[in-house]
Every structure is written in structure tokens, then in C-alpha cells.
Amino acid sequence: MEQPIKQLTNKFNELYIQTRSKYLVQFPEGKYVTLSYAPDNRVAKFNDSMVPTHLKGDLTYGIFSGGPFSKFITFDVDCAKESLSKWITLKLVYTLETEYAINRKDIHVSYSGNKGYHVDLFFNEQVRVEDLREFFKSVLIEVGDIPEGEIEFRPSWTQGVKLPLGVHQQTGNRCWYVDNYTLEPIESYEYILGIKPMSATLITDTDFGLTDEQIKEFEKVASSTDITVNAVDLSGALQRARKIIETGRLMQSGTRHKTTFTLACFGNSQGWEEEEAVGVIMDILLATPRNYFSEGSTPEYWRKEAERLVGYVFKNDITVKESDQSLTIYKSEILAVLGCGTFRQKQLAYAMLITSKRYGNIFYLTINTAMKMIGTKSRPTVVTAIKKLIECGFIEYHRKAEVDRARSLETGQVRYKPNKYKLAFECNQDEEKSVEVSAEKGMVEVALMLCDIKEIREFVKRREFEGRWQAHTG
């Protein structure tokens, strides 16, 4: 056996070894014995000379957490049949990648030597075992039912885990790391040398291990609820949010976690309050057929996760990324906007038009968001504007004043779900004049691009024209 023993020993120390006073030994008959060092006994502490012994296969060692802290977590997959263990392991890896956004390169799988697999995540600092166990429980709910087997949590101070790359003393099988797509063995001692611990914020900040690319996808857009921000966002996150909101439920099974995070970012982009964002998320989850969720997944758990993720997103001001792609405004649309009463009411109509083009014909709009859109701190101003837009046929309610029964029971006060709206006017787009709108263009500029002054004056009173429009007609 040729391998850089010193490098391998150092890597085991970096990734796995957390206490030297307590460890496991597997003897040739397969039995595990826990050894604990004390000044008055003859048990040796775990030391570097034991790593070569482990790699040679003479004895096999296992380790425990460092008391209440650990720098890694192991999902110990153990099923009655190896074929079933493979299926569950691949499902677990897929769940970690898709539901918790953990990069595949940070998910390390090794063969247990018998019928199971160990799935390891390594962290760049110590994490409380209690927090790791909560994360473990969350993942198991997403994985769902496991027939004829189980996934166990490791390590803790009372439950150790066998180190990889040794030999299972009962079966004689080498415990290689395996490819996390195919589970084919990687028959090399070099693999472990390339492992780099991931950020502990996966657990400590409930960051769920977003990659750099995903963080960029959700970066803050300055003034994203401002009516002058007109660029369509065609990122995957925005498209998912749009479809989910329009449909009113999950689009696929096994996407609760991703949907919750996406809608939290979307809500923050829209200027929702945290409670409103949680309400929208729960509204969608509760409208989704129960067979879309893993067995054991409950509405109480969904709300807890929604509150946690929404809190994280709002605290860190994560929003949906703006795209450079423009959108098309038609002349009949801007004329419909101009026919909506006062300048503030026109502003809100234009903001709703843009919102519908960004996020779909059916969209949420809270009073707080609308206040930001038209630059007012007056709720009555917004309420009056919405009534006006409905009266003049610009929008209509898709859902109005629906009581959130679950939230009302929880708080002891009547709570309402956010209203949903959709555009109500006809737009004739056939050979109609249109303009491509970019982020720096606002309502006045767009109107002047599509209409002449005479057309605008038909909809705008003299005082409004002189105060709001004339300066732009230069």
C-alpha cells in the first residue's frame, strides 16, 4: 500500500478527530469496543500511530464528537439490502443538493463495508451537536419514508462512527469513498486529501449552504419595489416564484424547502413584512395536496421553517436578482394607466402593470408594498387608489379579504391573507406601437415615448400636467 501516511494522518486529524480520550475499535470478529482513556487505566489515547494501522486494515477505528461540539456530521445509511441502501443514499445526496443547496463537491460518501453508506459533511469550525441533530431531523423529513432500514445520526458523545478507508473487520471489505453520483468506489487514498470543509453557516446561520452562484442569484437589487425599476427578472428563482404564485400551490413534490426560500426572497424584494411573507408561503403550502410532502411533514413544521427562513432572508436582505433584460410596454397599456385618476393613482397603476409583467397576470400586492411603490406613508391614500383602479376597470380582485384561519387561531386575532389582483383591461397588441423598457425609465418617460402631448393632455388635468409632466416635454 502506497500512500502519504503523514498527509493522510494530518487530514484525518483535520476532518474527523475531535477527542483522543474516547474512541471505537472494531476487532476481527466485527465487534465494536469503546475505549476511554483515564489516568488510572491502561487505555492509550487515540494517537497518530493508529491511523496507519487503520489504513492497513489490521484494526478499524471509530471516533466520537468532541463532547457537545462536532466539526462534521454523518448520515449513517443502513438498510436490509445493499440495493436499498444505494437508493436511499442517492436520494439523501439529491435532497442535500436540491433542498438545502449544498454543492455536490461538499457531500462526501463512503462505503460502510457491509450494506450501508456514510454521507459526510465537514465544517470549517465546530458546531453544536444539538444544532446538527436539528438539521439532521429536518433532512430526514425531506428524504421521507425509509422501508426496511434507517438513517442514523453520527457522531455524538455516546454514538461513534467508523473512520473511512479502513477494512470492515467482519466482511473484509475496504471502506472506500465512492462517487456521489454512481456510488462506484474511488479506490484511492488520495481522495480524502482533496476534501475541504464547507462553511459552518449551513447550521449556525441557517444559511443552508448556498453556493456563491446562488448567493449572486439572490443578491439585493437597489430599490426593487420602486416603480422606476422596470427590468424583467428571468432568473430561475423568479420564474419559480411566478409560477407558484399564479398556480397557488407547489408545482412539484419535494420542493417545499426551495419554494419557501424562493418566496421569502421574492417577498423581501417586493417589500412585504416578514409576517406577510410567512402568510403567503403558508397559504401556498396549505393549498398543496398532502401527497406532495414527505411522510411526517406537518403544517406546524412548515410554519417553523418558513419563519426561520424568512427571518434569515429579511435579516440579510436577500432579494431576487434583477435581470438586464427589458420588457415591452404597449400604447394601449399606458393609455389604460393614464386613465386611472390622480397622479398617485396612475403611479400605482403603472407599478401594477410592471408587477404583472414581471411576476404574472395574477400577483400579490400588500398595502405596505403599494405605499413604497408610490412614495407615500399614508395607507388611506393606497386604499383609495386601489378602489379607484378597480372602479375604472384597470384591475380586479383575484382574492380579497380572505381570513387566514390558521394564523388567526394562532394569534388570537383576525388575520387576512394578502390580496391577489389581476389586470382587468384588454390590451390589443397586434401591430400596436410599443417600447422596450429598461430599468431607468419611469411612467412619465414611457408615456412620452408612446403618446404625443395631445393624447396625454386628454387624460391629465392642467395642474397635474404643469406640475408633473411639462418639465419632461422639453
XYZ file of N, CA and C in Angstrom, residues 46-299:
762
model
N -6.159 7.986 21.736
C -6.070 7.838 20.281
C -4.885 8.671 19.808
N -3.999 8.067 19.027
C -2.798 8.771 18.602
C -2.538 8.542 17.122
N -1.609 9.312 16.565
C -1.370 9.293 15.125
C -0.901 7.935 14.615
N -0.275 7.126 15.465
C 0.212 5.814 15.010
C -0.947 4.865 14.707
N -2.128 5.186 15.187
C -3.284 4.313 14.943
C -3.846 4.491 13.539
N -3.574 5.622 12.889
C -4.098 5.853 11.534
C -3.476 4.872 10.535
N -2.146 4.674 10.505
C -1.585 3.659 9.607
C -2.135 2.265 9.887
N -2.331 1.921 11.146
C -2.904 0.617 11.498
C -4.302 0.479 10.907
N -5.061 1.551 10.987
C -6.416 1.575 10.425
C -6.363 1.396 8.908
N -5.476 2.124 8.241
C -5.390 2.061 6.782
C -4.884 0.702 6.299
N -4.029 0.075 7.065
C -3.545 -1.261 6.698
C -4.618 -2.322 6.871
N -5.614 -2.033 7.699
C -6.690 -2.987 7.922
C -6.453 -3.928 9.078
N -5.382 -3.708 9.836
C -5.106 -4.593 10.977
C -6.183 -4.438 12.060
N -6.563 -3.210 12.326
C -7.683 -2.884 13.213
C -8.452 -1.728 12.568
N -9.711 -1.578 12.974
C -10.518 -0.492 12.415
C -10.989 0.393 13.559
N -10.823 1.715 13.372
C -11.126 2.651 14.443
C -12.336 3.523 14.094
N -12.983 3.972 15.142
C -14.075 4.928 15.011
C -13.932 6.022 16.041
N -14.610 7.126 15.829
C -14.423 8.275 16.709
C -15.768 8.841 17.163
N -15.710 9.692 18.194
C -16.884 10.347 18.756
C -16.782 11.855 18.535
N -17.857 12.558 18.864
C -17.815 14.019 18.796
C -16.933 14.557 19.917
N -16.625 15.834 19.819
C -15.854 16.463 20.883
C -16.772 16.943 21.982
N -17.468 16.046 22.629
C -18.453 16.432 23.643
C -19.664 17.058 22.976
N -20.036 18.283 23.356
C -21.229 18.915 22.778
C -20.986 19.541 21.410
N -19.773 19.421 20.874
C -19.454 20.035 19.581
C -18.922 18.986 18.599
N -19.120 19.285 17.310
C -18.570 18.422 16.264
C -18.232 19.286 15.056
N -17.209 18.843 14.300
C -16.857 19.575 13.089
C -17.301 18.844 11.833
N -18.109 17.794 12.004
C -18.714 17.141 10.840
C -19.986 16.431 11.270
N -20.790 16.068 10.293
C -21.995 15.282 10.526
C -21.987 14.100 9.565
N -22.406 12.964 10.057
C -22.517 11.766 9.232
C -23.967 11.289 9.231
N -24.489 11.062 8.030
C -25.762 10.378 7.860
C -25.422 8.909 7.606
N -25.685 8.065 8.593
C -25.310 6.653 8.532
C -26.475 5.856 7.949
N -26.375 5.513 6.666
C -27.453 4.803 5.962
C -27.255 3.310 6.137
N -28.253 2.644 6.697
C -28.151 1.208 6.966
C -29.486 0.556 6.639
N -29.538 -0.201 5.560
C -30.771 -0.862 5.131
C -30.558 -2.370 5.040
N -31.668 -3.100 4.981
C -31.599 -4.560 4.970
C -30.887 -5.087 3.730
N -31.050 -4.378 2.607
C -30.404 -4.797 1.359
C -29.498 -3.672 0.866
N -28.361 -4.052 0.303
C -27.428 -3.045 -0.184
C -28.043 -2.226 -1.307
N -28.868 -2.849 -2.137
C -29.525 -2.123 -3.238
C -30.417 -1.024 -2.692
N -31.102 -1.309 -1.580
C -31.950 -0.303 -0.960
C -31.103 0.795 -0.322
N -29.982 0.418 0.292
C -29.072 1.418 0.857
C -28.571 2.372 -0.224
N -28.272 1.813 -1.404
C -27.815 2.666 -2.512
C -28.886 3.666 -2.904
N -30.124 3.185 -3.016
C -31.222 4.054 -3.424
C -31.445 5.164 -2.407
N -31.446 4.807 -1.118
C -31.656 5.804 -0.070
C -30.493 6.796 -0.024
N -29.268 6.307 -0.207
C -28.098 7.189 -0.184
C -28.171 8.210 -1.310
N -28.511 7.764 -2.508
C -28.617 8.681 -3.643
C -29.748 9.683 -3.427
N -30.845 9.235 -2.812
C -31.952 10.137 -2.507
C -31.521 11.167 -1.473
N -30.755 10.738 -0.492
C -30.244 11.644 0.532
C -29.323 12.693 -0.079
N -28.400 12.262 -0.918
C -27.477 13.199 -1.572
C -28.251 14.197 -2.422
N -29.237 13.704 -3.161
C -30.064 14.563 -4.011
C -30.816 15.592 -3.152
N -31.332 15.153 -2.010
C -32.051 16.058 -1.116
C -31.130 17.147 -0.580
N -29.932 16.773 -0.148
C -28.976 17.758 0.359
C -28.629 18.783 -0.719
N -28.529 18.310 -1.957
C -28.152 19.203 -3.052
C -29.311 20.110 -3.465
N -30.498 19.544 -3.638
C -31.615 20.314 -4.197
C -32.413 21.072 -3.160
N -32.624 20.480 -1.991
C -33.439 21.139 -0.981
C -32.637 22.047 -0.064
N -31.338 21.757 0.112
C -30.507 22.566 1.002
C -29.383 23.271 0.254
N -29.395 23.148 -1.083
C -28.444 23.865 -1.941
C -26.989 23.627 -1.555
N -26.665 22.407 -1.136
C -25.281 22.058 -0.809
C -24.593 21.557 -2.069
N -23.470 22.124 -2.366
C -22.727 21.738 -3.558
C -22.304 20.276 -3.467
N -22.417 19.565 -4.576
C -22.036 18.140 -4.608
C -20.604 17.907 -4.141
N -19.744 18.857 -4.418
C -18.330 18.664 -4.042
C -18.141 18.661 -2.528
N -19.159 19.142 -1.788
C -19.075 19.162 -0.330
C -19.796 17.987 0.321
N -20.339 17.091 -0.491
C -21.044 15.911 0.018
C -20.153 14.698 -0.230
N -19.669 14.066 0.831
C -18.681 13.001 0.715
C -19.290 11.681 1.206
N -19.281 10.700 0.335
C -19.927 9.416 0.620
C -18.864 8.324 0.682
N -18.977 7.452 1.684
C -18.072 6.303 1.772
C -18.873 5.043 2.068
N -18.334 3.911 1.636
C -18.961 2.613 1.852
C -18.696 2.171 3.287
N -19.721 1.629 3.944
C -19.557 1.224 5.339
C -18.799 -0.087 5.476
N -18.690 -0.834 4.367
C -18.007 -2.130 4.403
C -18.960 -3.295 4.509
N -20.229 -3.010 4.827
C -21.218 -4.084 4.906
C -22.332 -3.817 3.896
N -23.462 -3.256 4.297
C -24.551 -2.993 3.354
C -24.918 -1.513 3.273
N -24.190 -0.685 4.005
C -24.603 0.710 4.094
C -23.572 1.693 3.587
N -23.907 2.975 3.781
C -23.037 4.070 3.339
C -23.044 5.165 4.392
N -21.951 5.918 4.434
C -21.848 7.094 5.296
C -21.806 8.322 4.396
N -22.671 9.288 4.679
C -22.683 10.555 3.936
C -22.214 11.645 4.893
N -21.066 12.244 4.583
C -20.418 13.196 5.492
C -20.455 14.615 4.946
N -20.670 15.573 5.853
C -20.486 16.997 5.586
C -19.479 17.508 6.608
N -18.439 18.186 6.135
C -17.396 18.706 7.024
C -17.497 20.229 7.103
N -17.269 20.788 8.288
C -17.421 22.216 8.508
C -16.102 22.861 8.903
N -16.003 24.150 8.617
C -14.748 24.858 8.876
C -14.609 25.337 10.316
N -15.590 25.006 11.158
C -15.490 25.300 12.584
C -16.401 24.347 13.345
N -16.216 24.303 14.657
C -17.023 23.423 15.489
C -18.479 23.909 15.525
N -19.410 22.953 15.492
C -20.839 23.257 15.530
C -21.455 22.471 16.684
N -22.441 23.039 17.327
C -23.105 22.326 18.417
C -23.783 21.062 17.896
N -23.571 19.951 18.578
C -24.205 18.690 18.192
C -25.717 18.836 18.201
N -26.231 19.618 19.118
C -27.679 19.849 19.196
C -28.201 20.475 17.906
N -27.447 21.451 17.358
C -27.863 22.098 16.111
C -27.740 21.138 14.929
N -26.674 20.326 14.933
C -26.508 19.336 13.881
C -27.651 18.321 13.897
N -28.071 17.954 15.081
C -29.154 16.979 15.190
C -30.475 17.566 14.666
N -30.720 18.856 14.915
C -31.924 19.500 14.393
C -31.879 19.539 12.869
N -30.704 19.850 12.316
C -30.527 19.833 10.865
C -30.774 18.434 10.319
N -30.241 17.441 10.992
C -30.418 16.037 10.606
C -31.910 15.683 10.543
N -32.663 16.083 11.569
C -34.097 15.788 11.600
C -34.811 16.457 10.427
N -34.411 17.683 10.140
C -35.013 18.406 9.023
C -34.780 17.679 7.699
N -33.554 17.201 7.506
C -33.220 16.495 6.267
C -34.012 15.194 6.158
N -34.135 14.468 7.263
C -34.856 13.191 7.221
C -36.316 13.382 6.848
N -36.920 14.478 7.281
C -38.309 14.749 6.892
C -38.398 14.922 5.382
N -37.405 15.590 4.785
C -37.405 15.793 3.346
C -37.137 14.489 2.588
N -36.288 13.644 3.134
C -35.981 12.360 2.480
C -37.214 11.465 2.465
N -37.976 11.462 3.544
C -39.208 10.678 3.600
C -39.009 9.279 4.139
N -40.028 8.451 3.922
C -40.072 7.106 4.490
C -38.928 6.243 3.975
N -38.348 5.454 4.869
C -37.251 4.549 4.518
C -37.701 3.122 4.817
N -38.057 2.339 3.822
C -38.503 0.962 4.056
C -37.334 0.047 4.421
N -37.527 -0.771 5.400
C -36.552 -1.811 5.770
C -35.165 -1.250 6.063
N -35.104 -0.157 6.753
C -33.802 0.400 7.089
C -33.936 1.716 7.816
N -32.812 2.415 7.984
C -32.822 3.678 8.707
C -31.605 4.512 8.350
N -31.700 5.795 8.673
C -30.555 6.696 8.614
C -30.311 7.174 10.032
N -29.105 6.970 10.537
C -28.795 7.337 11.909
C -27.864 8.539 11.957
N -27.996 9.305 13.031
C -27.174 10.495 13.251
C -25.847 10.114 13.898
N -24.765 10.631 13.369
C -23.431 10.458 13.929
C -22.619 11.731 13.671
N -21.624 12.065 14.477
C -21.288 11.429 15.751
C -21.858 12.239 16.911
N -21.937 11.606 18.050
C -22.245 12.293 19.301
C -21.250 11.772 20.343
N -21.421 12.192 21.589
C -20.509 11.700 22.621
C -20.808 10.250 22.979
N -22.006 9.785 22.691
C -22.384 8.409 23.030
C -22.448 7.486 21.820
N -22.486 8.040 20.619
C -22.577 7.227 19.400
C -21.458 7.628 18.448
N -20.513 6.716 18.273
C -19.373 6.979 17.415
C -19.645 6.569 15.984
N -18.678 6.843 15.128
C -18.792 6.469 13.722
C -17.437 5.950 13.249
N -17.470 4.904 12.448
C -16.244 4.285 11.940
C -15.551 5.218 10.949
N -14.249 5.316 11.053
C -13.486 6.113 10.101
C -13.474 5.428 8.732
N -13.417 6.213 7.652
C -13.386 5.624 6.310
C -12.003 5.079 5.967
N -11.911 4.392 4.838
C -10.672 3.905 4.216
C -10.040 2.722 4.930
N -10.645 2.281 6.024
C -10.159 1.073 6.674
C -10.856 -0.154 6.104
N -10.759 -1.260 6.831
C -11.361 -2.537 6.403
C -12.414 -2.944 7.427
N -13.595 -3.312 6.933
C -14.616 -3.838 7.837
C -14.141 -5.202 8.337
N -13.934 -5.311 9.627
C -13.259 -6.492 10.178
C -14.071 -7.779 10.022
N -15.382 -7.655 9.830
C -16.190 -8.862 9.664
C -16.302 -9.291 8.204
N -16.519 -8.315 7.308
C -16.703 -8.663 5.886
C -15.400 -8.654 5.106
N -14.396 -7.952 5.606
C -13.127 -7.831 4.880
C -13.158 -6.805 3.766
N -14.262 -6.076 3.643
C -14.383 -5.078 2.572
C -13.703 -3.773 2.955
N -13.038 -3.178 1.972
C -12.401 -1.884 2.179
C -13.465 -0.792 2.123
N -13.410 0.161 3.033
C -14.419 1.227 3.122
C -13.980 2.453 2.324
N -13.972 2.313 1.009
C -13.546 3.388 0.122
C -14.568 4.532 0.122
N -14.086 5.725 -0.169
C -15.014 6.761 -0.591
C -15.583 6.336 -1.948
N -16.787 6.838 -2.250
C -17.431 6.461 -3.511
C -17.876 7.721 -4.242
N -18.080 7.584 -5.537
C -18.606 8.675 -6.349
C -20.026 8.990 -5.892
N -20.331 10.265 -5.611
C -21.647 10.571 -5.055
C -22.754 10.665 -6.101
N -22.436 10.346 -7.351
C -23.464 10.183 -8.387
C -23.764 8.710 -8.651
N -22.720 7.895 -8.659
C -22.873 6.485 -9.064
C -22.652 5.503 -7.921
N -22.019 5.948 -6.834
C -21.614 5.115 -5.698
C -20.575 4.066 -6.083
N -19.924 4.292 -7.205
C -18.798 3.441 -7.577
C -17.602 3.804 -6.702
N -16.846 2.792 -6.203
C -15.736 3.078 -5.294
C -14.622 3.879 -5.957
N -14.067 4.811 -5.189
C -12.893 5.570 -5.628
C -11.704 4.921 -4.927
N -11.081 3.997 -5.590
C -10.063 3.166 -4.947
C -8.728 3.898 -4.880
N -8.720 4.934 -4.067
C -7.531 5.755 -3.902
C -7.552 6.383 -2.532
N -6.381 6.428 -1.881
C -6.272 7.091 -0.596
C -6.103 8.599 -0.773
N -5.976 9.028 -2.029
C -5.751 10.441 -2.305
C -7.028 11.266 -2.178
N -8.196 10.635 -2.335
C -9.448 11.389 -2.356
C -9.601 12.264 -1.112
N -9.305 11.702 0.045
C -9.511 12.429 1.296
C -8.656 13.693 1.368
N -7.499 13.664 0.692
C -6.604 14.819 0.744
C -7.211 16.034 0.053
N -8.157 15.809 -0.856
C -8.773 16.915 -1.584
C -10.019 17.470 -0.917
N -10.433 16.885 0.203
C -11.651 17.357 0.874
C -11.380 18.684 1.574
N -12.267 19.648 1.330
C -12.167 20.945 2.002
C -13.456 21.182 2.792
N -13.341 21.484 4.066
C -14.546 21.749 4.863
C -15.360 22.907 4.298
N -16.666 22.800 4.437
C -17.559 23.848 3.969
C -17.863 24.818 5.107
N -18.521 25.917 4.770
C -18.846 26.920 5.778
C -19.818 26.368 6.812
N -19.557 26.648 8.064
C -20.435 26.198 9.148
C -21.727 27.000 9.210
N -21.846 28.053 8.388
C -23.086 28.829 8.388
C -24.269 27.997 7.914
N -24.003 26.864 7.307
C -25.075 25.924 6.979
C -25.939 25.666 8.193
N -25.299 25.584 9.352
C -26.011 25.299 10.591
C -26.122 26.545 11.460
N -25.033 27.258 11.630
C -25.003 28.342 12.612
C -25.855 29.530 12.217
N -25.983 29.821 10.917
C -26.787 30.956 10.467
C -27.999 30.529 9.658
N -28.311 29.232 9.681
C -29.386 28.670 8.857
C -29.273 29.150 7.416
N -28.045 29.194 6.932
C -27.779 29.644 5.574
C -28.065 28.545 4.558
N -28.084 27.296 5.004
C -28.332 26.140 4.174
C -27.363 26.031 3.010
N -26.134 26.488 3.212
C -25.052 26.184 2.302
C -25.212 26.688 0.895
N -25.708 27.888 0.706
C -25.840 28.408 -0.646
C -24.466 28.549 -1.295
N -24.386 28.170 -2.561
C -23.141 28.335 -3.291
C -22.968 29.805 -3.653
N -21.759 30.164 -4.084
C -21.507 31.549 -4.486
C -22.433 31.965 -5.621
N -22.677 31.039 -6.557
C -23.549 31.346 -7.687
C -24.973 31.617 -7.217
N -25.439 30.820 -6.269
C -26.804 31.007 -5.778
C -26.929 32.283 -4.962
N -25.878 32.610 -4.203
C -25.914 33.866 -3.462
C -26.013 35.043 -4.431
N -25.253 34.988 -5.526
C -25.308 36.049 -6.518
C -26.695 36.138 -7.151
N -27.328 34.970 -7.331
C -28.661 34.957 -7.937
C -29.650 35.732 -7.092
N -29.451 35.710 -5.769
C -30.398 36.356 -4.876
C -29.867 37.673 -4.298
N -28.862 38.256 -4.953
C -28.291 39.496 -4.432
C -29.322 40.623 -4.416
N -29.073 41.571 -3.535
C -30.002 42.702 -3.393
C -30.045 43.565 -4.653
N -31.230 43.976 -5.044
C -31.420 44.935 -6.122
C -31.861 46.249 -5.478
N -31.109 47.280 -5.710
C -31.458 48.568 -5.095
C -32.831 49.022 -5.569
N -33.643 49.409 -4.582
C -34.992 49.937 -4.844
C -35.821 49.012 -5.705
N -35.831 47.740 -5.364
C -36.511 46.763 -6.223
C -38.023 46.901 -6.203
N -38.582 47.655 -5.250
C -40.024 47.901 -5.285
C -40.339 49.276 -5.873
N -39.323 49.985 -6.309
C -39.536 51.309 -6.871
C -40.138 51.182 -8.263
N -41.051 52.072 -8.618
C -41.719 51.950 -9.917
C -40.773 52.246 -11.079
N -39.622 52.823 -10.818
C -38.683 53.089 -11.908
C -37.828 51.882 -12.236
N -37.951 50.818 -11.461
C -37.198 49.596 -11.742
C -38.073 48.715 -12.619
N -37.755 48.668 -13.894
C -38.684 48.059 -14.835
C -38.155 46.807 -15.511
N -36.943 46.393 -15.168
C -36.362 45.249 -15.863
C -37.024 43.953 -15.421
N -37.312 43.096 -16.362
C -37.847 41.778 -16.030
C -36.733 40.911 -15.482
N -37.018 40.156 -14.470
C -36.043 39.191 -13.946
C -36.441 37.818 -14.443
N -35.624 37.221 -15.269
C -35.926 35.906 -15.818
C -35.052 34.831 -15.195
N -34.515 35.092 -13.996
C -33.733 34.063 -13.308
C -34.631 32.901 -12.946
N -34.026 31.750 -12.695
C -34.801 30.573 -12.325
C -35.641 30.812 -11.091
N -35.101 31.564 -10.132
C -35.841 31.821 -8.900
C -37.105 32.612 -9.173
N -37.005 33.629 -9.997
C -38.171 34.460 -10.268
C -39.219 33.683 -11.053
N -38.787 32.896 -12.009
C -39.745 32.099 -12.774
C -40.481 31.125 -11.872
N -39.768 30.516 -10.928
C -40.420 29.608 -9.992
C -41.451 30.353 -9.144
N -41.057 31.525 -8.631
C -41.979 32.301 -7.813
C -43.221 32.678 -8.600
N -43.027 33.072 -9.834
C -44.148 33.487 -10.676
C -45.126 32.345 -10.883
N -44.615 31.168 -11.215
C -45.490 30.015 -11.457
C -46.210 29.584 -10.184
N -45.482 29.600 -9.088
C -46.067 29.161 -7.821
C -47.186 30.100 -7.395
N -46.950 31.409 -7.504
C -47.956 32.381 -7.085
C -49.189 32.296 -7.978
N -48.983 32.150 -9.277
C -50.122 32.080 -10.195
C -50.924 30.805 -9.986
N -50.226 29.692 -9.727
C -50.906 28.411 -9.521
C -51.516 28.321 -8.126
N -50.853 28.930 -7.159
C -51.371 28.935 -5.802
C -51.003 27.718 -4.983
N -50.072 26.902 -5.465
C -49.627 25.725 -4.716
C -48.282 25.290 -5.265
N -47.661 24.296 -4.614
C -46.389 23.767 -5.106
C -46.576 23.157 -6.491
N -45.554 23.298 -7.322
C -45.614 22.760 -8.678
C -45.100 21.328 -8.753
N -44.239 20.957 -7.809
C -43.643 19.622 -7.801
C -43.551 19.134 -6.363
N -43.575 17.826 -6.199
C -43.372 17.276 -4.863
C -41.905 17.427 -4.478
N -41.643 17.465 -3.179
C -40.271 17.542 -2.684
C -39.610 18.888 -2.887
N -40.400 19.965 -3.062
C -39.806 21.283 -3.305
C -40.191 22.296 -2.237
N -40.693 21.832 -1.098
C -41.158 22.762 -0.073
C -40.049 23.703 0.389
N -38.884 23.149 0.682
C -37.792 23.966 1.220
C -37.344 25.010 0.200
N -37.133 24.576 -1.029
C -36.691 25.503 -2.073
C -37.750 26.581 -2.320
N -39.018 26.172 -2.345
C -40.103 27.123 -2.567
C -40.167 28.148 -1.438
N -40.026 27.690 -0.202
C -40.059 28.594 0.939
C -38.961 29.646 0.827
N -37.756 29.209 0.507
C -36.636 30.146 0.385
C -36.864 31.121 -0.769
N -37.324 30.600 -1.917
C -37.555 31.441 -3.086
C -38.600 32.510 -2.800
N -39.716 32.102 -2.186
C -40.778 33.062 -1.898
C -40.370 34.050 -0.812
N -39.522 33.630 0.109
C -39.008 34.569 1.113
C -38.194 35.668 0.432
N -37.327 35.277 -0.500
C -36.531 36.258 -1.249
C -37.431 37.145 -2.102
N -38.413 36.534 -2.739
C -39.350 37.280 -3.568
C -40.111 38.297 -2.729
N -40.599 37.861 -1.554
C -41.338 38.756 -0.680
C -40.495 39.913 -0.194
N -39.240 39.639 0.131
C -38.349 40.711 0.557
C -38.111 41.697 -0.580
N -37.998 41.179 -1.815
C -37.837 42.045 -2.978
C -39.049 42.946 -3.164
N -40.236 42.404 -2.814
C -41.480 43.140 -3.016
C -41.816 44.078 -1.861
N -41.030 44.042 -0.806
C -41.282 44.927 0.310
C -42.301 44.415 1.302
N -42.573 43.112 1.277
C -43.505 42.546 2.257
C -42.904 42.624 3.644
N -43.773 42.615 4.634
C -43.337 42.419 6.005
C -43.080 40.920 6.213
N -42.297 40.584 7.234
C -41.974 39.178 7.478
C -43.245 38.343 7.686
N -44.174 38.872 8.457
C -45.407 38.132 8.728
C -46.201 37.897 7.445
N -46.186 38.887 6.547
C -46.885 38.739 5.272
C -46.232 37.656 4.418
N -44.904 37.633 4.411
C -44.190 36.624 3.635
C -44.493 35.224 4.150
N -44.482 35.059 5.471
C -44.813 33.756 6.054
C -46.246 33.382 5.692
N -47.150 34.358 5.723
C -48.547 34.098 5.384
C -48.721 33.619 3.959
N -48.020 34.243 3.016
C -48.098 33.825 1.612
C -47.561 32.406 1.444
N -46.430 32.135 2.075
C -45.822 30.801 1.977
C -46.766 29.742 2.526
N -47.331 29.997 3.701
C -48.244 29.022 4.299
C -49.505 28.873 3.470
N -49.989 29.947 2.889
C -51.160 29.895 2.022
C -50.931 28.914 0.875
N -49.755 28.975 0.287
C -49.423 28.101 -0.841
C -49.221 26.662 -0.380
N -48.530 26.489 0.730
C -48.270 25.129 1.213
C -49.564 24.434 1.630
N -50.446 25.174 2.290
C -51.699 24.566 2.757
C -52.645 24.248 1.598
N -52.465 24.915 0.465
C -53.296 24.639 -0.712
C -52.740 23.501 -1.564
N -51.598 22.976 -1.168
C -50.931 21.917 -1.928
C -51.388 20.544 -1.433
N -51.699 19.612 -2.341
C -52.095 18.259 -1.903
C -51.043 17.642 -0.993
N -51.507 16.949 0.047
C -50.583 16.417 1.043
C -49.610 15.381 0.489
N -49.974 14.712 -0.598
C -49.053 13.718 -1.149
C -47.838 14.352 -1.827
N -47.809 15.690 -1.888
C -46.631 16.384 -2.407
C -45.540 16.496 -1.343
N -45.890 16.190 -0.083
C -44.943 16.337 1.017
C -44.460 14.974 1.501
N -43.307 14.982 2.134
C -42.771 13.755 2.701
C -43.628 13.307 3.874
N -43.652 12.007 4.116
C -44.399 11.481 5.243
C -43.829 12.048 6.546
N -44.714 12.475 7.420
C -44.281 13.053 8.685
C -44.101 14.559 8.644
N -44.195 15.148 7.447
C -44.072 16.595 7.307
C -45.409 17.241 7.665
N -45.398 18.191 8.605
C -46.641 18.757 9.126
C -46.700 20.265 8.901
N -47.931 20.833 8.884
C -48.055 22.287 8.760
C -47.330 23.038 9.858
